[in-house]
Amino acid sequence: MLAFQGYKLTKWIYFLFLLAPLAHSKPVTALHWWTSNSEQAAEAVLVEAFAERGFDWQPVAVSGGAGEGALKVLRAKVLSGESPDIAQVVGPSIRDWAKLGFFHTQAKSSEYNAWPRALAAQVLPLVSLDGEPFAIPTSIHRINTLVYNQALFEQLNITPAETWQGFIEQLEQIQAAGVTPLAQSSQPWQLATLFEVIMAATLDTSQYLAVMQGFDANVILGSDMRLVFERFRQLQPFISNEATRDWQHHSQAIAEGKAAMQVMGDWAKAELALQPTSSNFALGCSTFLQSSKHVYSVDSFVIFNHVADDVAREISLLLSDPNVQARFSSAKGTIPARSDVPVDYDDCSAQSFEDFHSGDALPSMVHRAANNEEARNVFIHVVDRFYSDRKQTPEQAQQRLANELAALLSQ
Ligand code: BGC
Protein backbone atom coordinates (compact mmCIF):
# COMPACT_ATOMS: atom_id res chain seq x y z
CA MET A 1 0.00 0.00 0.00
CA LEU A 2 2.74 2.35 1.05
CA ALA A 3 4.73 1.42 -1.99
CA PHE A 4 1.69 2.13 -4.14
CA GLN A 5 1.20 5.54 -2.50
CA GLY A 6 4.88 6.22 -3.00
CA TYR A 7 4.47 5.40 -6.67
CA LYS A 8 1.50 7.76 -6.88
CA LEU A 9 3.46 10.50 -5.17
CA THR A 10 6.43 10.06 -7.48
CA LYS A 11 4.06 10.19 -10.43
CA TRP A 12 2.63 13.49 -9.20
CA ILE A 13 6.05 14.95 -8.50
CA TYR A 14 7.10 13.89 -11.98
CA PHE A 15 3.96 15.45 -13.44
CA LEU A 16 4.51 18.72 -11.55
CA PHE A 17 8.13 18.69 -12.68
CA LEU A 18 6.91 18.47 -16.28
CA LEU A 19 4.56 21.37 -15.73
CA ALA A 20 7.14 23.49 -13.94
CA PRO A 21 8.69 25.11 -16.99
CA LEU A 22 5.21 26.05 -18.23
CA ALA A 23 4.24 27.50 -14.88
CA HIS A 24 7.34 29.66 -14.83
CA SER A 25 7.53 30.46 -18.50
CA LYS A 26 7.39 34.17 -19.13
CA PRO A 27 4.69 35.33 -21.52
CA VAL A 28 5.81 37.22 -24.63
CA THR A 29 3.00 38.76 -26.64
CA ALA A 30 3.88 38.79 -30.34
CA LEU A 31 1.86 40.72 -32.89
CA HIS A 32 2.18 39.59 -36.50
CA TRP A 33 0.14 38.87 -39.62
CA TRP A 34 0.91 35.21 -40.19
CA THR A 35 -2.40 33.39 -40.45
CA SER A 36 -2.09 30.95 -43.38
CA ASN A 37 -1.13 27.29 -42.81
CA SER A 38 2.52 27.72 -43.79
CA GLU A 39 2.84 30.99 -41.90
CA GLN A 40 1.56 29.24 -38.79
CA ALA A 41 3.94 26.34 -39.38
CA ALA A 42 6.78 28.86 -39.50
CA GLU A 43 5.48 30.58 -36.39
CA ALA A 44 5.47 27.20 -34.63
CA VAL A 45 9.25 27.12 -35.02
CA LEU A 46 9.46 30.37 -33.07
CA VAL A 47 6.96 29.16 -30.46
CA GLU A 48 9.09 26.09 -29.86
CA ALA A 49 12.37 27.97 -29.76
CA PHE A 50 10.92 30.47 -27.29
CA ALA A 51 9.51 27.66 -25.11
CA GLU A 52 12.94 26.02 -24.94
CA ARG A 53 14.27 29.21 -23.36
CA GLY A 54 11.36 29.51 -20.93
CA PHE A 55 9.14 31.91 -22.86
CA ASP A 56 5.50 31.45 -23.66
CA TRP A 57 4.96 32.98 -27.12
CA GLN A 58 1.45 34.45 -27.08
CA PRO A 59 0.37 35.35 -30.60
CA VAL A 60 -1.66 38.38 -31.54
CA ALA A 61 -2.28 37.34 -35.16
CA VAL A 62 -4.00 39.96 -37.27
CA SER A 63 -5.31 38.65 -40.56
CA GLY A 64 -4.66 40.56 -43.78
CA GLY A 65 -1.80 39.67 -46.10
CA ALA A 66 1.19 42.01 -46.31
CA GLY A 67 0.31 43.41 -42.89
CA GLU A 68 -2.59 45.50 -44.21
CA GLY A 69 -4.50 45.02 -40.95
CA ALA A 70 -1.65 44.35 -38.54
CA LEU A 71 0.00 47.74 -38.65
CA LYS A 72 -3.30 49.51 -38.00
CA VAL A 73 -4.03 47.23 -35.06
CA LEU A 74 -0.52 47.77 -33.73
CA ARG A 75 -0.92 51.55 -33.90
CA ALA A 76 -4.26 51.37 -32.07
CA LYS A 77 -2.82 49.12 -29.38
CA VAL A 78 0.18 51.34 -28.82
CA LEU A 79 -1.99 54.46 -28.62
CA SER A 80 -4.22 52.83 -26.04
CA GLY A 81 -1.24 51.75 -23.94
CA GLU A 82 -1.54 48.06 -24.82
CA SER A 83 1.60 47.47 -26.88
CA PRO A 84 2.56 43.86 -27.37
CA ASP A 85 6.03 42.86 -26.23
CA ILE A 86 7.27 42.27 -29.75
CA ALA A 87 5.80 42.92 -33.20
CA GLN A 88 6.45 42.17 -36.83
CA VAL A 89 7.30 45.61 -38.14
CA VAL A 90 8.93 45.88 -41.52
CA GLY A 91 10.77 48.60 -43.39
CA PRO A 92 10.82 52.35 -42.84
CA SER A 93 8.15 52.27 -40.11
CA ILE A 94 10.91 50.88 -37.91
CA ARG A 95 12.81 54.17 -38.26
CA ASP A 96 9.70 56.30 -37.75
CA TRP A 97 8.73 54.52 -34.54
CA ALA A 98 12.32 54.20 -33.31
CA LYS A 99 12.66 57.99 -33.57
CA LEU A 100 9.82 58.27 -31.10
CA GLY A 101 11.63 55.95 -28.70
CA PHE A 102 9.28 52.96 -28.83
CA PHE A 103 11.78 50.16 -29.36
CA HIS A 104 14.74 48.53 -27.70
CA THR A 105 17.92 49.33 -29.56
CA GLN A 106 19.79 46.38 -31.01
CA ALA A 107 23.06 48.28 -30.85
CA LYS A 108 24.58 45.79 -28.44
CA SER A 109 23.52 42.79 -30.48
CA SER A 110 26.96 42.28 -31.92
CA GLU A 111 28.05 41.34 -28.43
CA TYR A 112 25.41 38.60 -28.26
CA ASN A 113 26.14 36.63 -31.38
CA ALA A 114 27.44 39.03 -33.99
CA TRP A 115 24.29 38.90 -36.08
CA PRO A 116 24.45 42.42 -37.50
CA ARG A 117 27.78 41.53 -39.07
CA ALA A 118 26.18 38.49 -40.67
CA LEU A 119 23.66 40.55 -42.62
CA ALA A 120 23.88 41.38 -46.31
CA ALA A 121 24.49 45.03 -47.16
CA GLN A 122 20.85 45.59 -48.19
CA VAL A 123 19.40 44.26 -44.93
CA LEU A 124 20.96 46.24 -42.07
CA PRO A 125 19.85 49.72 -43.28
CA LEU A 126 16.27 48.47 -43.46
CA VAL A 127 16.16 47.94 -39.71
CA SER A 128 18.38 50.86 -38.68
CA LEU A 129 18.00 54.50 -37.73
CA ASP A 130 21.21 56.49 -38.31
CA GLY A 131 23.20 53.29 -38.42
CA GLU A 132 21.73 51.87 -35.21
CA PRO A 133 19.59 48.71 -35.57
CA PHE A 134 16.16 48.73 -33.89
CA ALA A 135 14.72 45.46 -35.20
CA ILE A 136 15.89 41.90 -35.68
CA PRO A 137 15.58 40.70 -39.29
CA THR A 138 14.57 37.06 -39.53
CA SER A 139 14.17 36.24 -43.20
CA ILE A 140 14.35 37.45 -46.80
CA HIS A 141 11.47 36.85 -49.18
CA ARG A 142 11.69 36.76 -52.96
CA ILE A 143 8.69 38.57 -54.37
CA ASN A 144 9.17 37.71 -58.06
CA THR A 145 8.36 34.05 -57.60
CA LEU A 146 6.17 31.94 -59.87
CA VAL A 147 4.50 28.87 -58.41
CA TYR A 148 2.66 26.47 -60.67
CA ASN A 149 0.97 23.12 -61.03
CA GLN A 150 3.72 20.86 -62.35
CA ALA A 151 1.39 18.11 -63.60
CA LEU A 152 -0.70 20.59 -65.55
CA PHE A 153 2.42 22.11 -67.09
CA GLU A 154 3.60 18.63 -68.12
CA GLN A 155 0.21 17.78 -69.53
CA LEU A 156 0.32 20.92 -71.66
CA ASN A 157 3.97 20.39 -72.44
CA ILE A 158 5.11 23.77 -71.11
CA THR A 159 7.86 25.00 -68.83
CA PRO A 160 8.01 28.45 -67.16
CA ALA A 161 8.33 31.10 -69.86
CA GLU A 162 11.42 33.21 -70.29
CA THR A 163 9.90 36.01 -72.33
CA TRP A 164 6.78 38.11 -72.06
CA GLN A 165 5.50 36.88 -75.41
CA GLY A 166 6.08 33.27 -74.40
CA PHE A 167 4.24 33.92 -71.13
CA ILE A 168 1.19 35.34 -72.91
CA GLU A 169 1.10 32.38 -75.31
CA GLN A 170 1.12 30.00 -72.34
CA LEU A 171 -1.72 31.87 -70.67
CA GLU A 172 -3.77 31.51 -73.87
CA GLN A 173 -2.96 27.83 -74.12
CA ILE A 174 -3.95 27.21 -70.49
CA GLN A 175 -7.17 29.16 -70.91
CA ALA A 176 -8.03 27.16 -74.02
CA ALA A 177 -7.60 24.00 -71.93
CA GLY A 178 -10.36 25.27 -69.58
CA VAL A 179 -8.14 26.15 -66.61
CA THR A 180 -7.79 29.60 -65.00
CA PRO A 181 -4.27 30.62 -66.06
CA LEU A 182 -3.46 33.03 -63.22
CA ALA A 183 -4.48 32.49 -59.62
CA GLN A 184 -4.20 36.17 -58.72
CA SER A 185 -6.37 38.10 -56.31
CA SER A 186 -7.63 41.59 -56.99
CA GLN A 187 -6.95 42.71 -53.44
CA PRO A 188 -4.99 45.95 -53.93
CA TRP A 189 -1.74 44.82 -52.29
CA GLN A 190 -1.76 41.62 -54.34
CA LEU A 191 -2.36 43.49 -57.59
CA ALA A 192 0.47 45.86 -56.76
CA THR A 193 2.72 42.90 -55.97
CA LEU A 194 2.07 41.52 -59.46
CA PHE A 195 2.64 44.99 -60.91
CA GLU A 196 6.02 45.47 -59.24
CA VAL A 197 7.12 42.06 -60.45
CA ILE A 198 6.22 43.08 -64.03
CA MET A 199 8.12 46.33 -63.44
CA ALA A 200 11.23 44.44 -62.38
CA ALA A 201 10.97 42.21 -65.45
CA THR A 202 10.40 45.10 -67.86
CA LEU A 203 12.60 47.95 -66.63
CA ASP A 204 16.29 47.87 -66.06
CA THR A 205 17.54 48.13 -62.49
CA SER A 206 18.29 51.84 -62.61
CA GLN A 207 14.82 52.61 -64.02
CA TYR A 208 13.16 50.46 -61.35
CA LEU A 209 15.02 52.30 -58.60
CA ALA A 210 14.36 55.67 -60.25
CA VAL A 211 10.62 55.03 -59.95
CA MET A 212 10.49 53.34 -56.56
CA GLN A 213 13.03 55.50 -54.76
CA GLY A 214 13.73 58.54 -56.91
CA PHE A 215 10.11 59.25 -57.98
CA ASP A 216 11.76 60.27 -61.26
CA ALA A 217 9.02 61.79 -63.45
CA ASN A 218 11.00 61.17 -66.65
CA VAL A 219 11.03 57.44 -66.03
CA ILE A 220 7.49 57.29 -64.62
CA LEU A 221 6.12 59.07 -67.68
CA GLY A 222 8.42 57.26 -70.12
CA SER A 223 7.65 54.59 -72.70
CA ASP A 224 9.09 51.69 -70.68
CA MET A 225 6.79 52.44 -67.78
CA ARG A 226 3.92 52.69 -70.27
CA LEU A 227 4.81 49.18 -71.36
CA VAL A 228 4.58 48.01 -67.74
CA PHE A 229 1.01 49.32 -67.47
CA GLU A 230 0.15 47.81 -70.88
CA ARG A 231 1.50 44.43 -69.84
CA PHE A 232 -0.38 44.58 -66.57
CA ARG A 233 -3.59 45.31 -68.49
CA GLN A 234 -2.85 42.42 -70.85
CA LEU A 235 -3.04 39.98 -67.93
CA GLN A 236 -6.55 40.93 -66.83
CA PRO A 237 -8.45 38.46 -69.04
CA PHE A 238 -6.40 35.62 -67.59
CA ILE A 239 -7.33 36.33 -63.98
CA SER A 240 -10.52 34.86 -62.53
CA ASN A 241 -13.35 37.36 -62.03
CA GLU A 242 -14.11 36.34 -58.49
CA ALA A 243 -10.56 36.90 -57.49
CA THR A 244 -10.83 39.00 -54.35
CA ARG A 245 -9.75 36.54 -51.72
CA ASP A 246 -6.64 36.09 -49.60
CA TRP A 247 -3.52 34.90 -51.39
CA GLN A 248 -3.55 31.44 -49.82
CA HIS A 249 -6.97 30.64 -51.34
CA HIS A 250 -5.57 31.37 -54.76
CA SER A 251 -2.53 29.19 -54.05
CA GLN A 252 -4.96 26.47 -53.06
CA ALA A 253 -6.68 26.71 -56.46
CA ILE A 254 -3.36 25.68 -58.02
CA ALA A 255 -3.10 22.66 -55.76
CA GLU A 256 -6.64 21.67 -56.74
CA GLY A 257 -5.83 21.97 -60.45
CA LYS A 258 -8.37 24.78 -60.90
CA ALA A 259 -5.68 27.32 -61.73
CA ALA A 260 -2.26 26.96 -63.29
CA MET A 261 0.06 29.49 -61.69
CA GLN A 262 0.45 32.37 -59.27
CA VAL A 263 2.93 35.23 -59.28
CA MET A 264 3.53 35.92 -55.60
CA GLY A 265 6.17 36.16 -52.89
CA ASP A 266 7.81 32.83 -52.06
CA TRP A 267 5.49 32.43 -49.07
CA ALA A 268 3.10 30.93 -51.68
CA LYS A 269 5.70 28.23 -52.35
CA ALA A 270 5.73 27.36 -48.63
CA GLU A 271 1.94 27.17 -48.63
CA LEU A 272 1.85 24.82 -51.62
CA ALA A 273 4.65 22.71 -50.19
CA LEU A 274 2.30 21.80 -47.34
CA GLN A 275 -0.15 19.90 -49.59
CA PRO A 276 -0.65 16.33 -48.41
CA THR A 277 1.27 13.84 -50.58
CA SER A 278 -2.02 12.01 -51.15
CA SER A 279 -3.27 15.03 -53.13
CA ASN A 280 -1.18 14.08 -56.20
CA PHE A 281 -0.11 17.68 -56.48
CA ALA A 282 3.44 18.43 -57.55
CA LEU A 283 4.71 21.92 -56.86
CA GLY A 284 6.52 23.80 -59.57
CA CYS A 285 8.52 26.88 -58.60
CA SER A 286 10.57 29.31 -60.64
CA THR A 287 11.26 33.02 -60.86
CA PHE A 288 8.99 35.18 -62.97
CA LEU A 289 10.22 35.01 -66.59
CA GLN A 290 13.15 33.02 -65.17
CA SER A 291 14.80 36.28 -64.23
CA SER A 292 17.89 36.42 -62.05
CA LYS A 293 16.74 39.78 -60.69
CA HIS A 294 15.67 39.39 -57.08
CA VAL A 295 12.81 41.53 -55.80
CA TYR A 296 13.23 41.26 -52.05
CA SER A 297 11.61 42.10 -48.75
CA VAL A 298 12.85 41.45 -45.23
CA ASP A 299 10.69 40.35 -42.30
CA SER A 300 11.75 41.67 -38.92
CA PHE A 301 10.65 42.04 -35.31
CA VAL A 302 10.87 44.97 -32.95
CA ILE A 303 10.95 44.71 -29.16
CA PHE A 304 8.95 47.35 -27.30
CA ASN A 305 10.65 49.39 -24.61
CA HIS A 306 8.52 48.19 -21.70
CA VAL A 307 10.19 44.75 -22.00
CA ALA A 308 12.92 44.28 -19.36
CA ASP A 309 16.49 44.53 -20.69
CA ASP A 310 17.46 40.94 -19.89
CA VAL A 311 14.31 39.60 -21.57
CA ALA A 312 14.88 41.83 -24.62
CA ARG A 313 18.40 40.48 -24.89
CA GLU A 314 17.14 36.88 -24.80
CA ILE A 315 14.52 37.61 -27.45
CA SER A 316 17.09 39.24 -29.67
CA LEU A 317 19.32 36.20 -29.29
CA LEU A 318 16.48 33.86 -30.11
CA LEU A 319 15.30 35.63 -33.25
CA SER A 320 18.82 36.01 -34.58
CA ASP A 321 19.89 32.49 -33.69
CA PRO A 322 21.28 30.76 -36.83
CA ASN A 323 19.51 27.51 -36.06
CA VAL A 324 16.18 29.20 -35.43
CA GLN A 325 16.52 31.27 -38.61
CA ALA A 326 17.33 28.16 -40.64
CA ARG A 327 14.32 26.20 -39.37
CA PHE A 328 12.02 29.21 -39.62
CA SER A 329 13.09 29.90 -43.21
CA SER A 330 12.52 26.34 -44.35
CA ALA A 331 8.94 26.53 -43.11
CA LYS A 332 8.32 30.04 -44.41
CA GLY A 333 9.78 29.56 -47.91
CA THR A 334 12.45 32.21 -47.34
CA ILE A 335 16.17 32.42 -46.97
CA PRO A 336 17.49 33.47 -43.53
CA ALA A 337 18.27 37.14 -42.98
CA ARG A 338 21.73 36.10 -41.82
CA SER A 339 23.88 35.08 -44.73
CA ASP A 340 26.10 32.81 -42.63
CA VAL A 341 23.46 30.17 -41.91
CA PRO A 342 23.74 26.78 -43.58
CA VAL A 343 20.32 25.63 -44.78
CA ASP A 344 19.20 22.64 -46.77
CA TYR A 345 17.40 24.68 -49.40
CA ASP A 346 14.83 23.59 -51.96
CA ASP A 347 15.78 24.61 -55.51
CA CYS A 348 13.79 27.82 -55.44
CA SER A 349 15.33 29.02 -52.17
CA ALA A 350 18.81 28.01 -53.34
CA GLN A 351 18.25 30.20 -56.41
CA SER A 352 16.94 32.98 -54.19
CA PHE A 353 20.08 32.84 -52.05
CA GLU A 354 22.34 32.94 -55.08
CA ASP A 355 20.49 35.76 -56.84
CA PHE A 356 20.04 37.85 -53.71
CA HIS A 357 23.72 37.74 -52.90
CA SER A 358 25.18 37.95 -56.38
CA GLY A 359 22.58 39.29 -58.75
CA ASP A 360 20.42 42.38 -59.02
CA ALA A 361 18.60 42.76 -55.72
CA LEU A 362 15.64 45.13 -56.10
CA PRO A 363 13.71 46.33 -53.04
CA SER A 364 9.97 45.64 -53.05
CA MET A 365 7.70 48.65 -52.66
CA VAL A 366 4.62 46.68 -51.60
CA HIS A 367 6.52 44.66 -49.01
CA ARG A 368 8.22 47.72 -47.56
CA ALA A 369 11.83 47.49 -48.66
CA ALA A 370 11.88 50.32 -51.21
CA ASN A 371 10.16 53.24 -49.56
CA ASN A 372 7.92 54.56 -46.78
CA GLU A 373 4.25 53.81 -46.08
CA GLU A 374 3.06 56.97 -47.87
CA ALA A 375 4.81 56.08 -51.15
CA ARG A 376 3.64 52.49 -50.79
CA ASN A 377 0.04 53.64 -50.38
CA VAL A 378 0.26 55.85 -53.47
CA PHE A 379 1.72 53.02 -55.51
CA ILE A 380 -0.89 50.47 -54.43
CA HIS A 381 -3.72 52.93 -54.92
CA VAL A 382 -2.67 53.98 -58.44
CA VAL A 383 -2.26 50.37 -59.57
CA ASP A 384 -5.61 49.41 -58.05
CA ARG A 385 -7.44 52.30 -59.77
CA PHE A 386 -5.89 51.39 -63.10
CA TYR A 387 -6.91 47.76 -62.69
CA SER A 388 -10.50 48.46 -61.70
CA ASP A 389 -11.13 51.24 -64.24
CA ARG A 390 -10.53 49.59 -67.58
CA LYS A 391 -11.10 52.87 -69.39
CA GLN A 392 -8.11 54.45 -67.74
CA THR A 393 -5.18 54.56 -70.17
CA PRO A 394 -1.61 53.73 -69.20
CA GLU A 395 -0.72 57.38 -69.82
CA GLN A 396 -3.36 58.54 -67.35
CA ALA A 397 -2.13 56.08 -64.74
CA GLN A 398 1.47 57.16 -65.32
CA GLN A 399 0.47 60.80 -64.89
CA ARG A 400 -1.39 59.97 -61.69
CA LEU A 401 1.58 58.08 -60.30
CA ALA A 402 3.97 60.90 -61.18
CA ASN A 403 1.70 63.56 -59.65
CA GLU A 404 0.96 61.70 -56.45
CA LEU A 405 4.58 60.78 -55.82
CA ALA A 406 5.66 64.35 -56.57
CA ALA A 407 3.11 65.57 -54.04
CA LEU A 408 4.82 63.44 -51.41
CA LEU A 409 8.14 65.07 -52.19
CA SER A 410 6.74 68.54 -51.75
CA GLN A 411 5.24 67.77 -48.33
C1 BGC B 1 5.37 39.28 -45.40
C2 BGC B 1 5.31 37.77 -45.33
C3 BGC B 1 3.87 37.30 -45.39
C4 BGC B 1 3.19 37.91 -46.60
C5 BGC B 1 1.73 37.51 -46.75
C6 BGC B 1 4.58 39.79 -46.59
O1 BGC B 1 4.56 41.19 -46.59
O2 BGC B 1 6.71 39.69 -45.54
O3 BGC B 1 5.91 37.32 -44.15
O4 BGC B 1 3.84 35.90 -45.44
O5 BGC B 1 3.26 39.31 -46.53
O6 BGC B 1 0.98 37.98 -45.71
XYZ file of N, CA and C and ligand atoms in Angstrom, residues 33-34 39 65-66 88 141 189 247 267 297 299 332 367, ligand 1:
54
model
N 1.266 39.095 -38.702
C 0.144 38.866 -39.625
C 0.240 37.510 -40.319
N 0.749 36.532 -39.580
C 0.914 35.206 -40.186
C -0.270 34.304 -39.826
N 2.371 29.938 -42.808
C 2.836 30.991 -41.899
C 2.752 30.511 -40.454
N -3.123 39.877 -45.517
C -1.799 39.671 -46.105
C -1.033 40.983 -46.183
N 0.284 40.870 -46.213
C 1.190 42.011 -46.313
C 1.023 43.000 -45.159
N 5.893 42.233 -35.475
C 6.451 42.173 -36.833
C 6.269 43.567 -37.431
N 12.382 37.438 -48.201
C 11.465 36.853 -49.185
C 11.869 37.256 -50.586
N -3.173 45.099 -52.519
C -1.741 44.817 -52.291
C -1.258 43.686 -53.185
N -4.461 35.551 -50.468
C -3.519 34.898 -51.392
C -3.524 33.381 -51.258
N 6.330 33.034 -50.106
C 5.487 32.427 -49.068
C 4.436 31.520 -49.714
N 12.110 41.411 -49.944
C 11.609 42.096 -48.751
C 12.177 41.360 -47.544
N 11.535 40.358 -43.495
C 10.688 40.348 -42.299
C 11.539 40.608 -41.057
N 8.953 28.817 -43.896
C 8.321 30.038 -44.413
C 8.575 30.231 -45.903
N 6.138 45.362 -50.243
C 6.521 44.659 -49.012
C 7.594 45.431 -48.244
C 5.375 39.278 -45.404
C 5.311 37.767 -45.329
C 3.866 37.303 -45.393
C 3.188 37.911 -46.603
C 1.728 37.509 -46.752
C 4.584 39.787 -46.586
O 4.556 41.186 -46.587
O 6.706 39.692 -45.538
O 5.905 37.318 -44.146
O 3.840 35.901 -45.444
O 3.255 39.309 -46.526
O 0.978 37.984 -45.714
